[in-house]
Tab-separated table of C-alpha atoms in Angstrom:
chain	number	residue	atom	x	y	z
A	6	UNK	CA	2.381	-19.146	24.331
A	7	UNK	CA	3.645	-21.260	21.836
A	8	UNK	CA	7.161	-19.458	20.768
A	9	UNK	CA	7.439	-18.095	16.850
A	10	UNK	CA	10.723	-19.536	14.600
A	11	UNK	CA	11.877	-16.412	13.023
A	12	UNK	CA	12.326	-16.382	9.021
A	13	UNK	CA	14.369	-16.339	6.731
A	14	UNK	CA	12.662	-14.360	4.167
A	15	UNK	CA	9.163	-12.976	3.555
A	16	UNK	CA	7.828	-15.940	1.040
A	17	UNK	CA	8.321	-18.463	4.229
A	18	UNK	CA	6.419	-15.488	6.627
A	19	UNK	CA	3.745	-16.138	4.016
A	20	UNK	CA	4.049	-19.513	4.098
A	21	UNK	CA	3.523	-19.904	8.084
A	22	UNK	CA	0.969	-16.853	7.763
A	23	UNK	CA	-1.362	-18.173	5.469
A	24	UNK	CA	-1.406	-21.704	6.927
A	25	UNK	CA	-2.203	-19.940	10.632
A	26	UNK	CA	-5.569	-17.853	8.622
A	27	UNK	CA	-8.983	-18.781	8.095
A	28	UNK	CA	-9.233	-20.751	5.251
A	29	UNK	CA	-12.007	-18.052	3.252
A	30	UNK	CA	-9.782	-14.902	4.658
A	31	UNK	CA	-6.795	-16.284	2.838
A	32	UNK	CA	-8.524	-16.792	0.341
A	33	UNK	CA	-9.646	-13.400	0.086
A	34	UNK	CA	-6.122	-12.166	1.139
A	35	UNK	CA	-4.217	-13.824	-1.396
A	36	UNK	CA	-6.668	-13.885	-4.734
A	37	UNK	CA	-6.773	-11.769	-7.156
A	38	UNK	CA	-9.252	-10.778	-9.992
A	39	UNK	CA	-10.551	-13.144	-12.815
A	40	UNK	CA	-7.703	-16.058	-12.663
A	41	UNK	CA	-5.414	-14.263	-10.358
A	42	UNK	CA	-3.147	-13.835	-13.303
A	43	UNK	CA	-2.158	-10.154	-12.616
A	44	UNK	CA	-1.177	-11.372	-9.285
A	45	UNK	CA	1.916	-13.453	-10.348
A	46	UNK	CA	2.142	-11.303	-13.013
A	47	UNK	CA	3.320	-8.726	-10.690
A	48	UNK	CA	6.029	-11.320	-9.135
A	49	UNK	CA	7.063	-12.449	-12.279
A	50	UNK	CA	8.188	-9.305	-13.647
A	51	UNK	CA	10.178	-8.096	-10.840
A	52	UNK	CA	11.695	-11.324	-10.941
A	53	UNK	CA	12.645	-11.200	-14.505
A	54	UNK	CA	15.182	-8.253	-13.720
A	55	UNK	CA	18.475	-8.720	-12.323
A	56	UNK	CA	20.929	-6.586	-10.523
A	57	UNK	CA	24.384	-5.665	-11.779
A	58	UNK	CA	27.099	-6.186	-9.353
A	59	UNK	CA	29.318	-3.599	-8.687
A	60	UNK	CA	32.836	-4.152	-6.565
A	61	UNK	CA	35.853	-2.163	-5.028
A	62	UNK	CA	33.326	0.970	-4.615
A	63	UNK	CA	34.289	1.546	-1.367
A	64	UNK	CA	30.877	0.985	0.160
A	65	UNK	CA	31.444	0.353	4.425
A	66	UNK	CA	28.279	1.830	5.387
A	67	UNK	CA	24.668	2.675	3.630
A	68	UNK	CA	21.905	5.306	4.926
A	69	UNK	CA	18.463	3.815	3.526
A	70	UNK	CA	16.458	7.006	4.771
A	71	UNK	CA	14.456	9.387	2.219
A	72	UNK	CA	12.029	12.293	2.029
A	73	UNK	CA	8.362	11.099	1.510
A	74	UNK	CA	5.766	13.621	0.685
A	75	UNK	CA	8.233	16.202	1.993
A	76	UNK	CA	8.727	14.518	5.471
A	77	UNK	CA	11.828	12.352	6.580
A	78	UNK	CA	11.495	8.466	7.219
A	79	UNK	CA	13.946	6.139	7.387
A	80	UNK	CA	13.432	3.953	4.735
A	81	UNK	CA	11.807	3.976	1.241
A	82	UNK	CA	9.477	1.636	2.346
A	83	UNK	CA	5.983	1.796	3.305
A	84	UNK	CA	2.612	0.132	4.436
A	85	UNK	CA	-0.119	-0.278	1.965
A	86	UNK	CA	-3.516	0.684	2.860
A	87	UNK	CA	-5.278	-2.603	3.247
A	88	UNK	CA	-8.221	-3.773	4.869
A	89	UNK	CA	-8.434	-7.084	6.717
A	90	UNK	CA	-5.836	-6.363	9.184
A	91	UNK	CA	-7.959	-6.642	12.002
A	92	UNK	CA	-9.525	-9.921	10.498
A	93	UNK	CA	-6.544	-11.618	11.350
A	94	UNK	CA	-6.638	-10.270	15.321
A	95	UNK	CA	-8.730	-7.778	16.570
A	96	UNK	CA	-5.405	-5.693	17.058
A	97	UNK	CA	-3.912	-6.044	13.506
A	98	UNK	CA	-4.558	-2.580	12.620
A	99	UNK	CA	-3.206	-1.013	15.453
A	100	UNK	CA	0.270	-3.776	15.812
A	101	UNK	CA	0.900	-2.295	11.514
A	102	UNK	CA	0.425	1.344	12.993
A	103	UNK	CA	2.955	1.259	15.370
A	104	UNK	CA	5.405	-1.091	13.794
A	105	UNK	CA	5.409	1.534	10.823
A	106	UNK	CA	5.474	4.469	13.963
A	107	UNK	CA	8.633	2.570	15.355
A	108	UNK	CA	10.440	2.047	12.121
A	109	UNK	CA	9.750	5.774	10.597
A	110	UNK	CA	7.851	4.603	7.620
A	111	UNK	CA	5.000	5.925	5.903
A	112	UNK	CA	2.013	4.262	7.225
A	113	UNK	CA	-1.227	3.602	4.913
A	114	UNK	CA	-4.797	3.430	6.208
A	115	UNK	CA	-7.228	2.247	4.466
A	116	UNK	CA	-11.320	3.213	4.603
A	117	UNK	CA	-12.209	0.101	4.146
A	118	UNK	CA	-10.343	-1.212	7.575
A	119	UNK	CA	-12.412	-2.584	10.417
A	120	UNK	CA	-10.636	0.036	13.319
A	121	UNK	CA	-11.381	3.951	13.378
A	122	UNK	CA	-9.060	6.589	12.490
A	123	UNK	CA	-9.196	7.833	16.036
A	124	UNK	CA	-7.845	4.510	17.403
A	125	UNK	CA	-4.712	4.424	14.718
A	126	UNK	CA	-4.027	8.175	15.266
A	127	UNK	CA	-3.853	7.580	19.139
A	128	UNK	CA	-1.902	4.352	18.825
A	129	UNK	CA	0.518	6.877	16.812
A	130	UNK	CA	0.479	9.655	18.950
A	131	UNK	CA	4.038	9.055	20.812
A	132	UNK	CA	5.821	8.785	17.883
A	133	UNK	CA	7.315	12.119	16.915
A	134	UNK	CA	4.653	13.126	13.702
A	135	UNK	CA	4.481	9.492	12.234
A	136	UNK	CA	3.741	9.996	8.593
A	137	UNK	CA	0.068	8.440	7.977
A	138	UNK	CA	-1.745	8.650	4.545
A	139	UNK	CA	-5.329	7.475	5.029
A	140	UNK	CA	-7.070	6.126	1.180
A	141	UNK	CA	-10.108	7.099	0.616
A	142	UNK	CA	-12.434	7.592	-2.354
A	143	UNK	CA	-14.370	11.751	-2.895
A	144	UNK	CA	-17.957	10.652	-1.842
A	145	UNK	CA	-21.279	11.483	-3.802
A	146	UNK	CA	-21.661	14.489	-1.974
A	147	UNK	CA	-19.053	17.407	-0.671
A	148	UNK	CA	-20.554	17.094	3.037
A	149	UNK	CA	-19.260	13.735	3.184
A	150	UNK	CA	-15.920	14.006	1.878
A	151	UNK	CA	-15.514	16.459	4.686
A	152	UNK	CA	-16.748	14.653	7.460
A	153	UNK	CA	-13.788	12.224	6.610
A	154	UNK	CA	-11.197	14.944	5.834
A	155	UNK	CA	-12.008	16.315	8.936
A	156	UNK	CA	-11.257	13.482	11.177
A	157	UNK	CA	-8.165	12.368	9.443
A	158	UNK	CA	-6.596	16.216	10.001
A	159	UNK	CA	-7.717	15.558	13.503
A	160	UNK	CA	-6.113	12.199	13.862
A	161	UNK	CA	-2.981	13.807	12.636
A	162	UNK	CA	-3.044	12.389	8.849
A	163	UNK	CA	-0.748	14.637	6.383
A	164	UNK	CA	-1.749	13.106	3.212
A	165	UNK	CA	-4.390	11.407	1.639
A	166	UNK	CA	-4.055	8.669	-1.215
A	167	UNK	CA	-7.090	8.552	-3.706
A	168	UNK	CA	-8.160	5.255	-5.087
A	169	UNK	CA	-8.652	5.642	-8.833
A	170	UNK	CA	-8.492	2.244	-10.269
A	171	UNK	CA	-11.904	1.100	-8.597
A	172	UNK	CA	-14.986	2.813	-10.710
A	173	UNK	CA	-16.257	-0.886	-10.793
A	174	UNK	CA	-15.425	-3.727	-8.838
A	175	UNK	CA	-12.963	-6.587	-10.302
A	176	UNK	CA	-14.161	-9.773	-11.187
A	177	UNK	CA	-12.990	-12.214	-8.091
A	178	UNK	CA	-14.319	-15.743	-7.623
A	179	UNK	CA	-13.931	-15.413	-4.052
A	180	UNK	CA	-16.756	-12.740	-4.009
A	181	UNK	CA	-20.207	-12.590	-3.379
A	182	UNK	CA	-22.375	-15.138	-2.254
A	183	UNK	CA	-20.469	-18.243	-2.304
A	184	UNK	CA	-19.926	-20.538	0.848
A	185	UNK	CA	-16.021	-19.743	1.157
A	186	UNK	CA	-16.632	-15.804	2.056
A	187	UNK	CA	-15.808	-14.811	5.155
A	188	UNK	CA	-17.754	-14.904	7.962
A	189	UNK	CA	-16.100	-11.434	9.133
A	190	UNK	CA	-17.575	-9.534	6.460
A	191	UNK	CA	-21.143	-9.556	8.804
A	192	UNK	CA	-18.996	-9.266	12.437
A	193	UNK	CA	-16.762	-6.283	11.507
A	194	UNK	CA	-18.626	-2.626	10.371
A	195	UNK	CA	-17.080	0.383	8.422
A	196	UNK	CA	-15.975	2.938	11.092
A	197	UNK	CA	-14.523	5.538	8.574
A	198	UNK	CA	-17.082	5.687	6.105
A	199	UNK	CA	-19.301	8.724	5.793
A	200	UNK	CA	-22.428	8.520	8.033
A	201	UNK	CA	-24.980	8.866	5.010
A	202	UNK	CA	-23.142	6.771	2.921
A	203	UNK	CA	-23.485	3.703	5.178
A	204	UNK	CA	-27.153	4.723	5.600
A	205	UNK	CA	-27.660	4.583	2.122
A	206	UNK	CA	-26.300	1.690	1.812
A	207	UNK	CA	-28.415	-0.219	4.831
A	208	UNK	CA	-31.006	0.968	2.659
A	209	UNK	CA	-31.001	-0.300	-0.485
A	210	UNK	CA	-30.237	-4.152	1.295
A	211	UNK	CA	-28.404	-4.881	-1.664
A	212	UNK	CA	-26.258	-7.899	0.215
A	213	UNK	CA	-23.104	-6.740	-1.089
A	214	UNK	CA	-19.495	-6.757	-0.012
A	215	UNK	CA	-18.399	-3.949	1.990
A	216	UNK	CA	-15.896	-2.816	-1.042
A	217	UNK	CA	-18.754	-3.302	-3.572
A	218	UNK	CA	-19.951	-0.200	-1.732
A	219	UNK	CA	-20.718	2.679	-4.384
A	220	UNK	CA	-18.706	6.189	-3.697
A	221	UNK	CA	-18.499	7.862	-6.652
A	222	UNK	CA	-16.378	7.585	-10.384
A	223	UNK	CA	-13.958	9.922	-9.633
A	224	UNK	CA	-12.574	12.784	-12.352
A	225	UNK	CA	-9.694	15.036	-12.277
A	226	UNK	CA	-11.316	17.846	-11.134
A	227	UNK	CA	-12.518	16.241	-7.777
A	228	UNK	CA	-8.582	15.611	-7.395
A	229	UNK	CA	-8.233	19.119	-7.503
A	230	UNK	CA	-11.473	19.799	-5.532
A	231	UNK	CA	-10.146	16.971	-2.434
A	232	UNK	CA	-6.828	18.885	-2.631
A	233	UNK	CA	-8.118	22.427	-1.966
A	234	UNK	CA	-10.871	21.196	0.820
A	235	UNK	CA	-8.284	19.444	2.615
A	236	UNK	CA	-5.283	21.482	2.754
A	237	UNK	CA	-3.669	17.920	2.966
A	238	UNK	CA	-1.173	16.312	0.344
A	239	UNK	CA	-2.889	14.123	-2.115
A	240	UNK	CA	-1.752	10.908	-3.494
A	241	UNK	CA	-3.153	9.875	-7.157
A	242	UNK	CA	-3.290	5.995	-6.079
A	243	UNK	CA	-4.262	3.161	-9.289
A	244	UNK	CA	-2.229	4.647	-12.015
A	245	UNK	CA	-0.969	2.810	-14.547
A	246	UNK	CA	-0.386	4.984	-18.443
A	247	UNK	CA	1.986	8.008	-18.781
A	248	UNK	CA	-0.682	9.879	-19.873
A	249	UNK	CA	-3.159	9.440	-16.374
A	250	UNK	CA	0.053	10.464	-14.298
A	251	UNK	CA	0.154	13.451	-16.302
A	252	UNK	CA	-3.690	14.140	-15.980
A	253	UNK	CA	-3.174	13.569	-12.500
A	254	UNK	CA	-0.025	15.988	-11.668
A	255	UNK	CA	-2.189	18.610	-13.659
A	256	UNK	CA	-4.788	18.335	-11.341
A	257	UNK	CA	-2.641	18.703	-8.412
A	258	UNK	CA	-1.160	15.669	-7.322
A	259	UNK	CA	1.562	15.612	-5.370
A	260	UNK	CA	2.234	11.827	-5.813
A	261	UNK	CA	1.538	9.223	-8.371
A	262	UNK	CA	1.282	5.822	-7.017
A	263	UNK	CA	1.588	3.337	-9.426
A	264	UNK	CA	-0.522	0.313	-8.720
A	265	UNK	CA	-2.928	-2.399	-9.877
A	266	UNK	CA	-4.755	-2.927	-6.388
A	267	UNK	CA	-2.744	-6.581	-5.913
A	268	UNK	CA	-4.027	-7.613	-8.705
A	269	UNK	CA	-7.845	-7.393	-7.983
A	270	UNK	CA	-9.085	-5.456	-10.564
A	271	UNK	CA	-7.787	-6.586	-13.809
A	272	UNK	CA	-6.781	-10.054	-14.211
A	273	UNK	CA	-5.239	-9.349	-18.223
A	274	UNK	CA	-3.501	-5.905	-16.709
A	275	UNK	CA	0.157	-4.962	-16.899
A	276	UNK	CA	2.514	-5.848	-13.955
A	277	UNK	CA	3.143	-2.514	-12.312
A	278	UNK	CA	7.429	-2.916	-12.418
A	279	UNK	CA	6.079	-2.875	-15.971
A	280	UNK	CA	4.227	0.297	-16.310
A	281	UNK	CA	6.608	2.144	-13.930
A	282	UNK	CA	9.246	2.398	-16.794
A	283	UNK	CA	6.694	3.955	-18.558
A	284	UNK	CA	5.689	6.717	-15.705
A	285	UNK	CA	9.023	7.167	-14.256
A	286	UNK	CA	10.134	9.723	-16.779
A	287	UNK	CA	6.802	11.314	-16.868
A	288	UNK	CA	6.725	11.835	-13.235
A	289	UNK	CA	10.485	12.597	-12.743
A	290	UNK	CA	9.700	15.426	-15.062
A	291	UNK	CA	6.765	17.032	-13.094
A	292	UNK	CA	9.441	16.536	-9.896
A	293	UNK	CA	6.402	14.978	-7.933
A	294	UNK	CA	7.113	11.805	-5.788
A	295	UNK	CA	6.546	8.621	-7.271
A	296	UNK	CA	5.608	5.146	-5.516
A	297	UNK	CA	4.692	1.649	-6.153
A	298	UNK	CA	2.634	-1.442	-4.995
A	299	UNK	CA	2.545	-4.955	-6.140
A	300	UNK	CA	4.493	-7.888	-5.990
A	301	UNK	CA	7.222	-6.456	-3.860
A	302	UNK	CA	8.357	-9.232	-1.169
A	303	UNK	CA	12.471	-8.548	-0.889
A	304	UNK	CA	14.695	-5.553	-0.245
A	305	UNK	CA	16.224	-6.445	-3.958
A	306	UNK	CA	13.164	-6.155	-5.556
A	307	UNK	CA	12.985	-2.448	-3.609
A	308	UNK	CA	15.788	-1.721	-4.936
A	309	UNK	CA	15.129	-2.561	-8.383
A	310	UNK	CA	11.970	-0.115	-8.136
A	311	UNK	CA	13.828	2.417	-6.708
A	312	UNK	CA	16.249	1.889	-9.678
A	313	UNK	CA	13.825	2.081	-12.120
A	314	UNK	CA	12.765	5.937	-10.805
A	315	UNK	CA	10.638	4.903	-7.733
A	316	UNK	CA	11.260	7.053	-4.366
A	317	UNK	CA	9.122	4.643	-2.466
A	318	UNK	CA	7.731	1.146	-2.272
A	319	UNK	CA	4.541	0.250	-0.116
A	320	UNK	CA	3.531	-3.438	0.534
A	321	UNK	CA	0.586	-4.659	1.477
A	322	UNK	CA	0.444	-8.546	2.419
A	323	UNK	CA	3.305	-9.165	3.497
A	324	UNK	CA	1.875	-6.938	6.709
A	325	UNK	CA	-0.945	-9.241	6.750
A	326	UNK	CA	1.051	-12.131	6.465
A	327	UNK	CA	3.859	-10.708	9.188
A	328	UNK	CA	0.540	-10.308	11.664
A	329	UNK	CA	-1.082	-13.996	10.987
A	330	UNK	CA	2.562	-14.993	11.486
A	331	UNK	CA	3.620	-13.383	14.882
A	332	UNK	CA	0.993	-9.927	15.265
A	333	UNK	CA	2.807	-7.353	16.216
A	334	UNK	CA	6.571	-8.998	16.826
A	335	UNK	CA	6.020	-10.671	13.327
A	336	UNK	CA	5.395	-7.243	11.726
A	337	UNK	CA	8.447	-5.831	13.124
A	338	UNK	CA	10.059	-9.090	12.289
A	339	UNK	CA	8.989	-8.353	8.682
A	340	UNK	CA	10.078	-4.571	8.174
A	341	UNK	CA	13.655	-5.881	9.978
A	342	UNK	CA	14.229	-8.481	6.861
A	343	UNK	CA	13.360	-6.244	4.209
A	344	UNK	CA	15.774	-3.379	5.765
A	345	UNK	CA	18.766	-6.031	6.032
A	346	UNK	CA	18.379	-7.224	2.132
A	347	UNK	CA	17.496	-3.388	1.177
A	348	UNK	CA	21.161	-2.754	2.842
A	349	UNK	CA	23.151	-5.594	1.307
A	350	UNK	CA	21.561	-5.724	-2.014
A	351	UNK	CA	23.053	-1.508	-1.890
A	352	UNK	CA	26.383	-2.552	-1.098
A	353	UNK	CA	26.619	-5.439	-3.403
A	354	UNK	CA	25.897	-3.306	-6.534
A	355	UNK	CA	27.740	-0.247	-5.029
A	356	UNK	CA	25.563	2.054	-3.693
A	357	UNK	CA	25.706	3.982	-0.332
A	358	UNK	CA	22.402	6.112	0.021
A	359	UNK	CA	19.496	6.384	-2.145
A	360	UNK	CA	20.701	9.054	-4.139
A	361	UNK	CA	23.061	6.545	-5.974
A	362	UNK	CA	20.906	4.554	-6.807
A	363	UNK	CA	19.970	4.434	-10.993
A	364	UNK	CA	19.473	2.147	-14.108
A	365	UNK	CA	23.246	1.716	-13.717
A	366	UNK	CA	22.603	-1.106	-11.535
A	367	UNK	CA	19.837	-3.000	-13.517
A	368	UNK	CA	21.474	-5.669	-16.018
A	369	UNK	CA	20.475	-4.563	-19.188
């Protein structure tokens, strides 16, 4: 086997990654919606702020660990839920599951993904109660909401995220019809959709993409309706004004997740650093958790979420890029560099846990 340079930093892991993928799953991977603006949007922003050195603070040591959804891991970093992992090797899914298991993040799981919720919670199952929050969307009808809900509690899932920023699907030029998709799309099926649903759907012949796939235009009272059927913690996940985090908190959220969905939905939206300085105080208010997605590829740029009001920061592919780089070894690889510039960027502006972390550090 041909033996893996390690990297410096997660844009080179990309780099190798991406040049190691099938040309249409990159594509896929990496594109965003309409001109793939809002994807460098989201880079460009978190570049545009800068951290404030701090020195002589006496800093010889730094503990990155946190409380997530009421549960200790030991670092505010987390996994995404993504699909395509398992495009990239039939194991992806399962090499992300236990990486996260073995680091004590939060691990997300996506509907969408090509392996079952029964195969990630067993991959899991040795790690002393992993912290897993599977996505998924409240389905046309109550019956199959709960055919999901119950195999995630069985799997051993405490929390669920709900995508909100999908009621249609984003404009994408690597959609649909063209030469370029992937091939994958017809080999791999949709193990943890709803039984009916995917009947439906083999019904109508419609031809289209397997996220093109019609749930249901969710409302703030299904939020509190997912919340009371599955006795689980629920995750608002797409939000993006004040005013939906407070819609969603009222309904019973216990976590707004600020995100844009990488940038697939809409090309002319706001970078998400952007619209969590907005939400932060909202949020911070309510006392709910509050995390964020997009654009995040160095422990600085962690930190300046975190700064910003933040408790966590999930990434999503950089994991696919870690597993075309090196599966499994490359996604521990991955989680190792973000944790050692997480840690130095701390002690360079003065901070020793998480808890001293504010706007104090952001040059203003």
């Amino acid at each position: 086997m041909e033996e893996t340079q390690s990297c410096f930093c997660l844009e080179e892991m990309e780099k190798i990654g991406r040049e190691k993928m099938d040309k249409s799953v990159a594509k896929y991977i990496y594109g965003g919606a309409d001109q793939h603006q809002a994807v460098s949007r989201n880079r460009e922003a978190i570049k545009e702020i800068l951290l404030a050195p701090k020195v002589c603070a006496g800093i010889s040591k730094r503990d990155l660990s946190t409380t997530i959804l009421g549960q200790k891991v030991d670092m505010p970093i987390g996994f995404s839920p993504t699909m395509c992992r398992a495009w990239i090797t039939d194991e992806g899914e399962i090499y992300a599951a236990i990486a996260a298991g073995e680091a004590n993040i939060p691990f997300g799981f996506s509907s969408f993904t090509e392996t079952s919720i029964e195969d990630v919670g067993e991959s899991m199952a040795d790690f002393e109660n992993p912290l897993k929050i599977m996505q998924m969307s409240i389905y046309p009808e109550k019956e199959m909401t709960m055919e999901i809900i119950k195999r995630i509690k069985k799997a051993g899932f405490q929390a669920i995220a709900v995508t909100v920023d999908h009621p249609v699907h984003g404009r994408r030029d690597f959609d649909g019809g063209d030469d370029e998709e992937p091939e994958i799309w017809q080999e791999t099926g949709l193990p943890n959709f709803p039984k009916k649903l995917l009947y439906l759907h083999e019904k109508e012949k419609n031809n289209k993409d397997p996220d093109e796939i019609e749930t249901t235009h969710e409302t703030w009272q299904q939020i509190t309706d997912l919340k009371e059927w599955s006795g689980l913690k629920v995750v608002v996940k797409g939000i993006a004004r004040p005013e939906d985090a407070e819609a969603a908190i009222k309904a019973g959220a216990d976590a707004i997740w600020v995100s844009n969905h990488g940038g697939r939905q809409l090309g002319d939206g706001p970078a998400t650093i952007d619209c969590l300085r907005k939400i932060a105080p909202v949020v911070k208010k309510a006392g709910v958790d509050l995390y964020i997605d997009g654009g995040f590829r160095t422990g600085s740029d962690v930190l300046k979420a975190l700064a910003l009001g933040a408790n966590a920061v999930f990434i999503g592919r950089p994991v696919l890029s870690a597993i075309a780089y090196n599966g499994y070894e490359g996604v521990k690889e991955m989680l190792g560099i973000l944790r050692k510039e997480l840690d130095i960027s701390m002690a360079l502006c003065g901070c020793s846990k998480l808890s001293d972390i504010d706007q104090s550090i952001l040059w203003e």
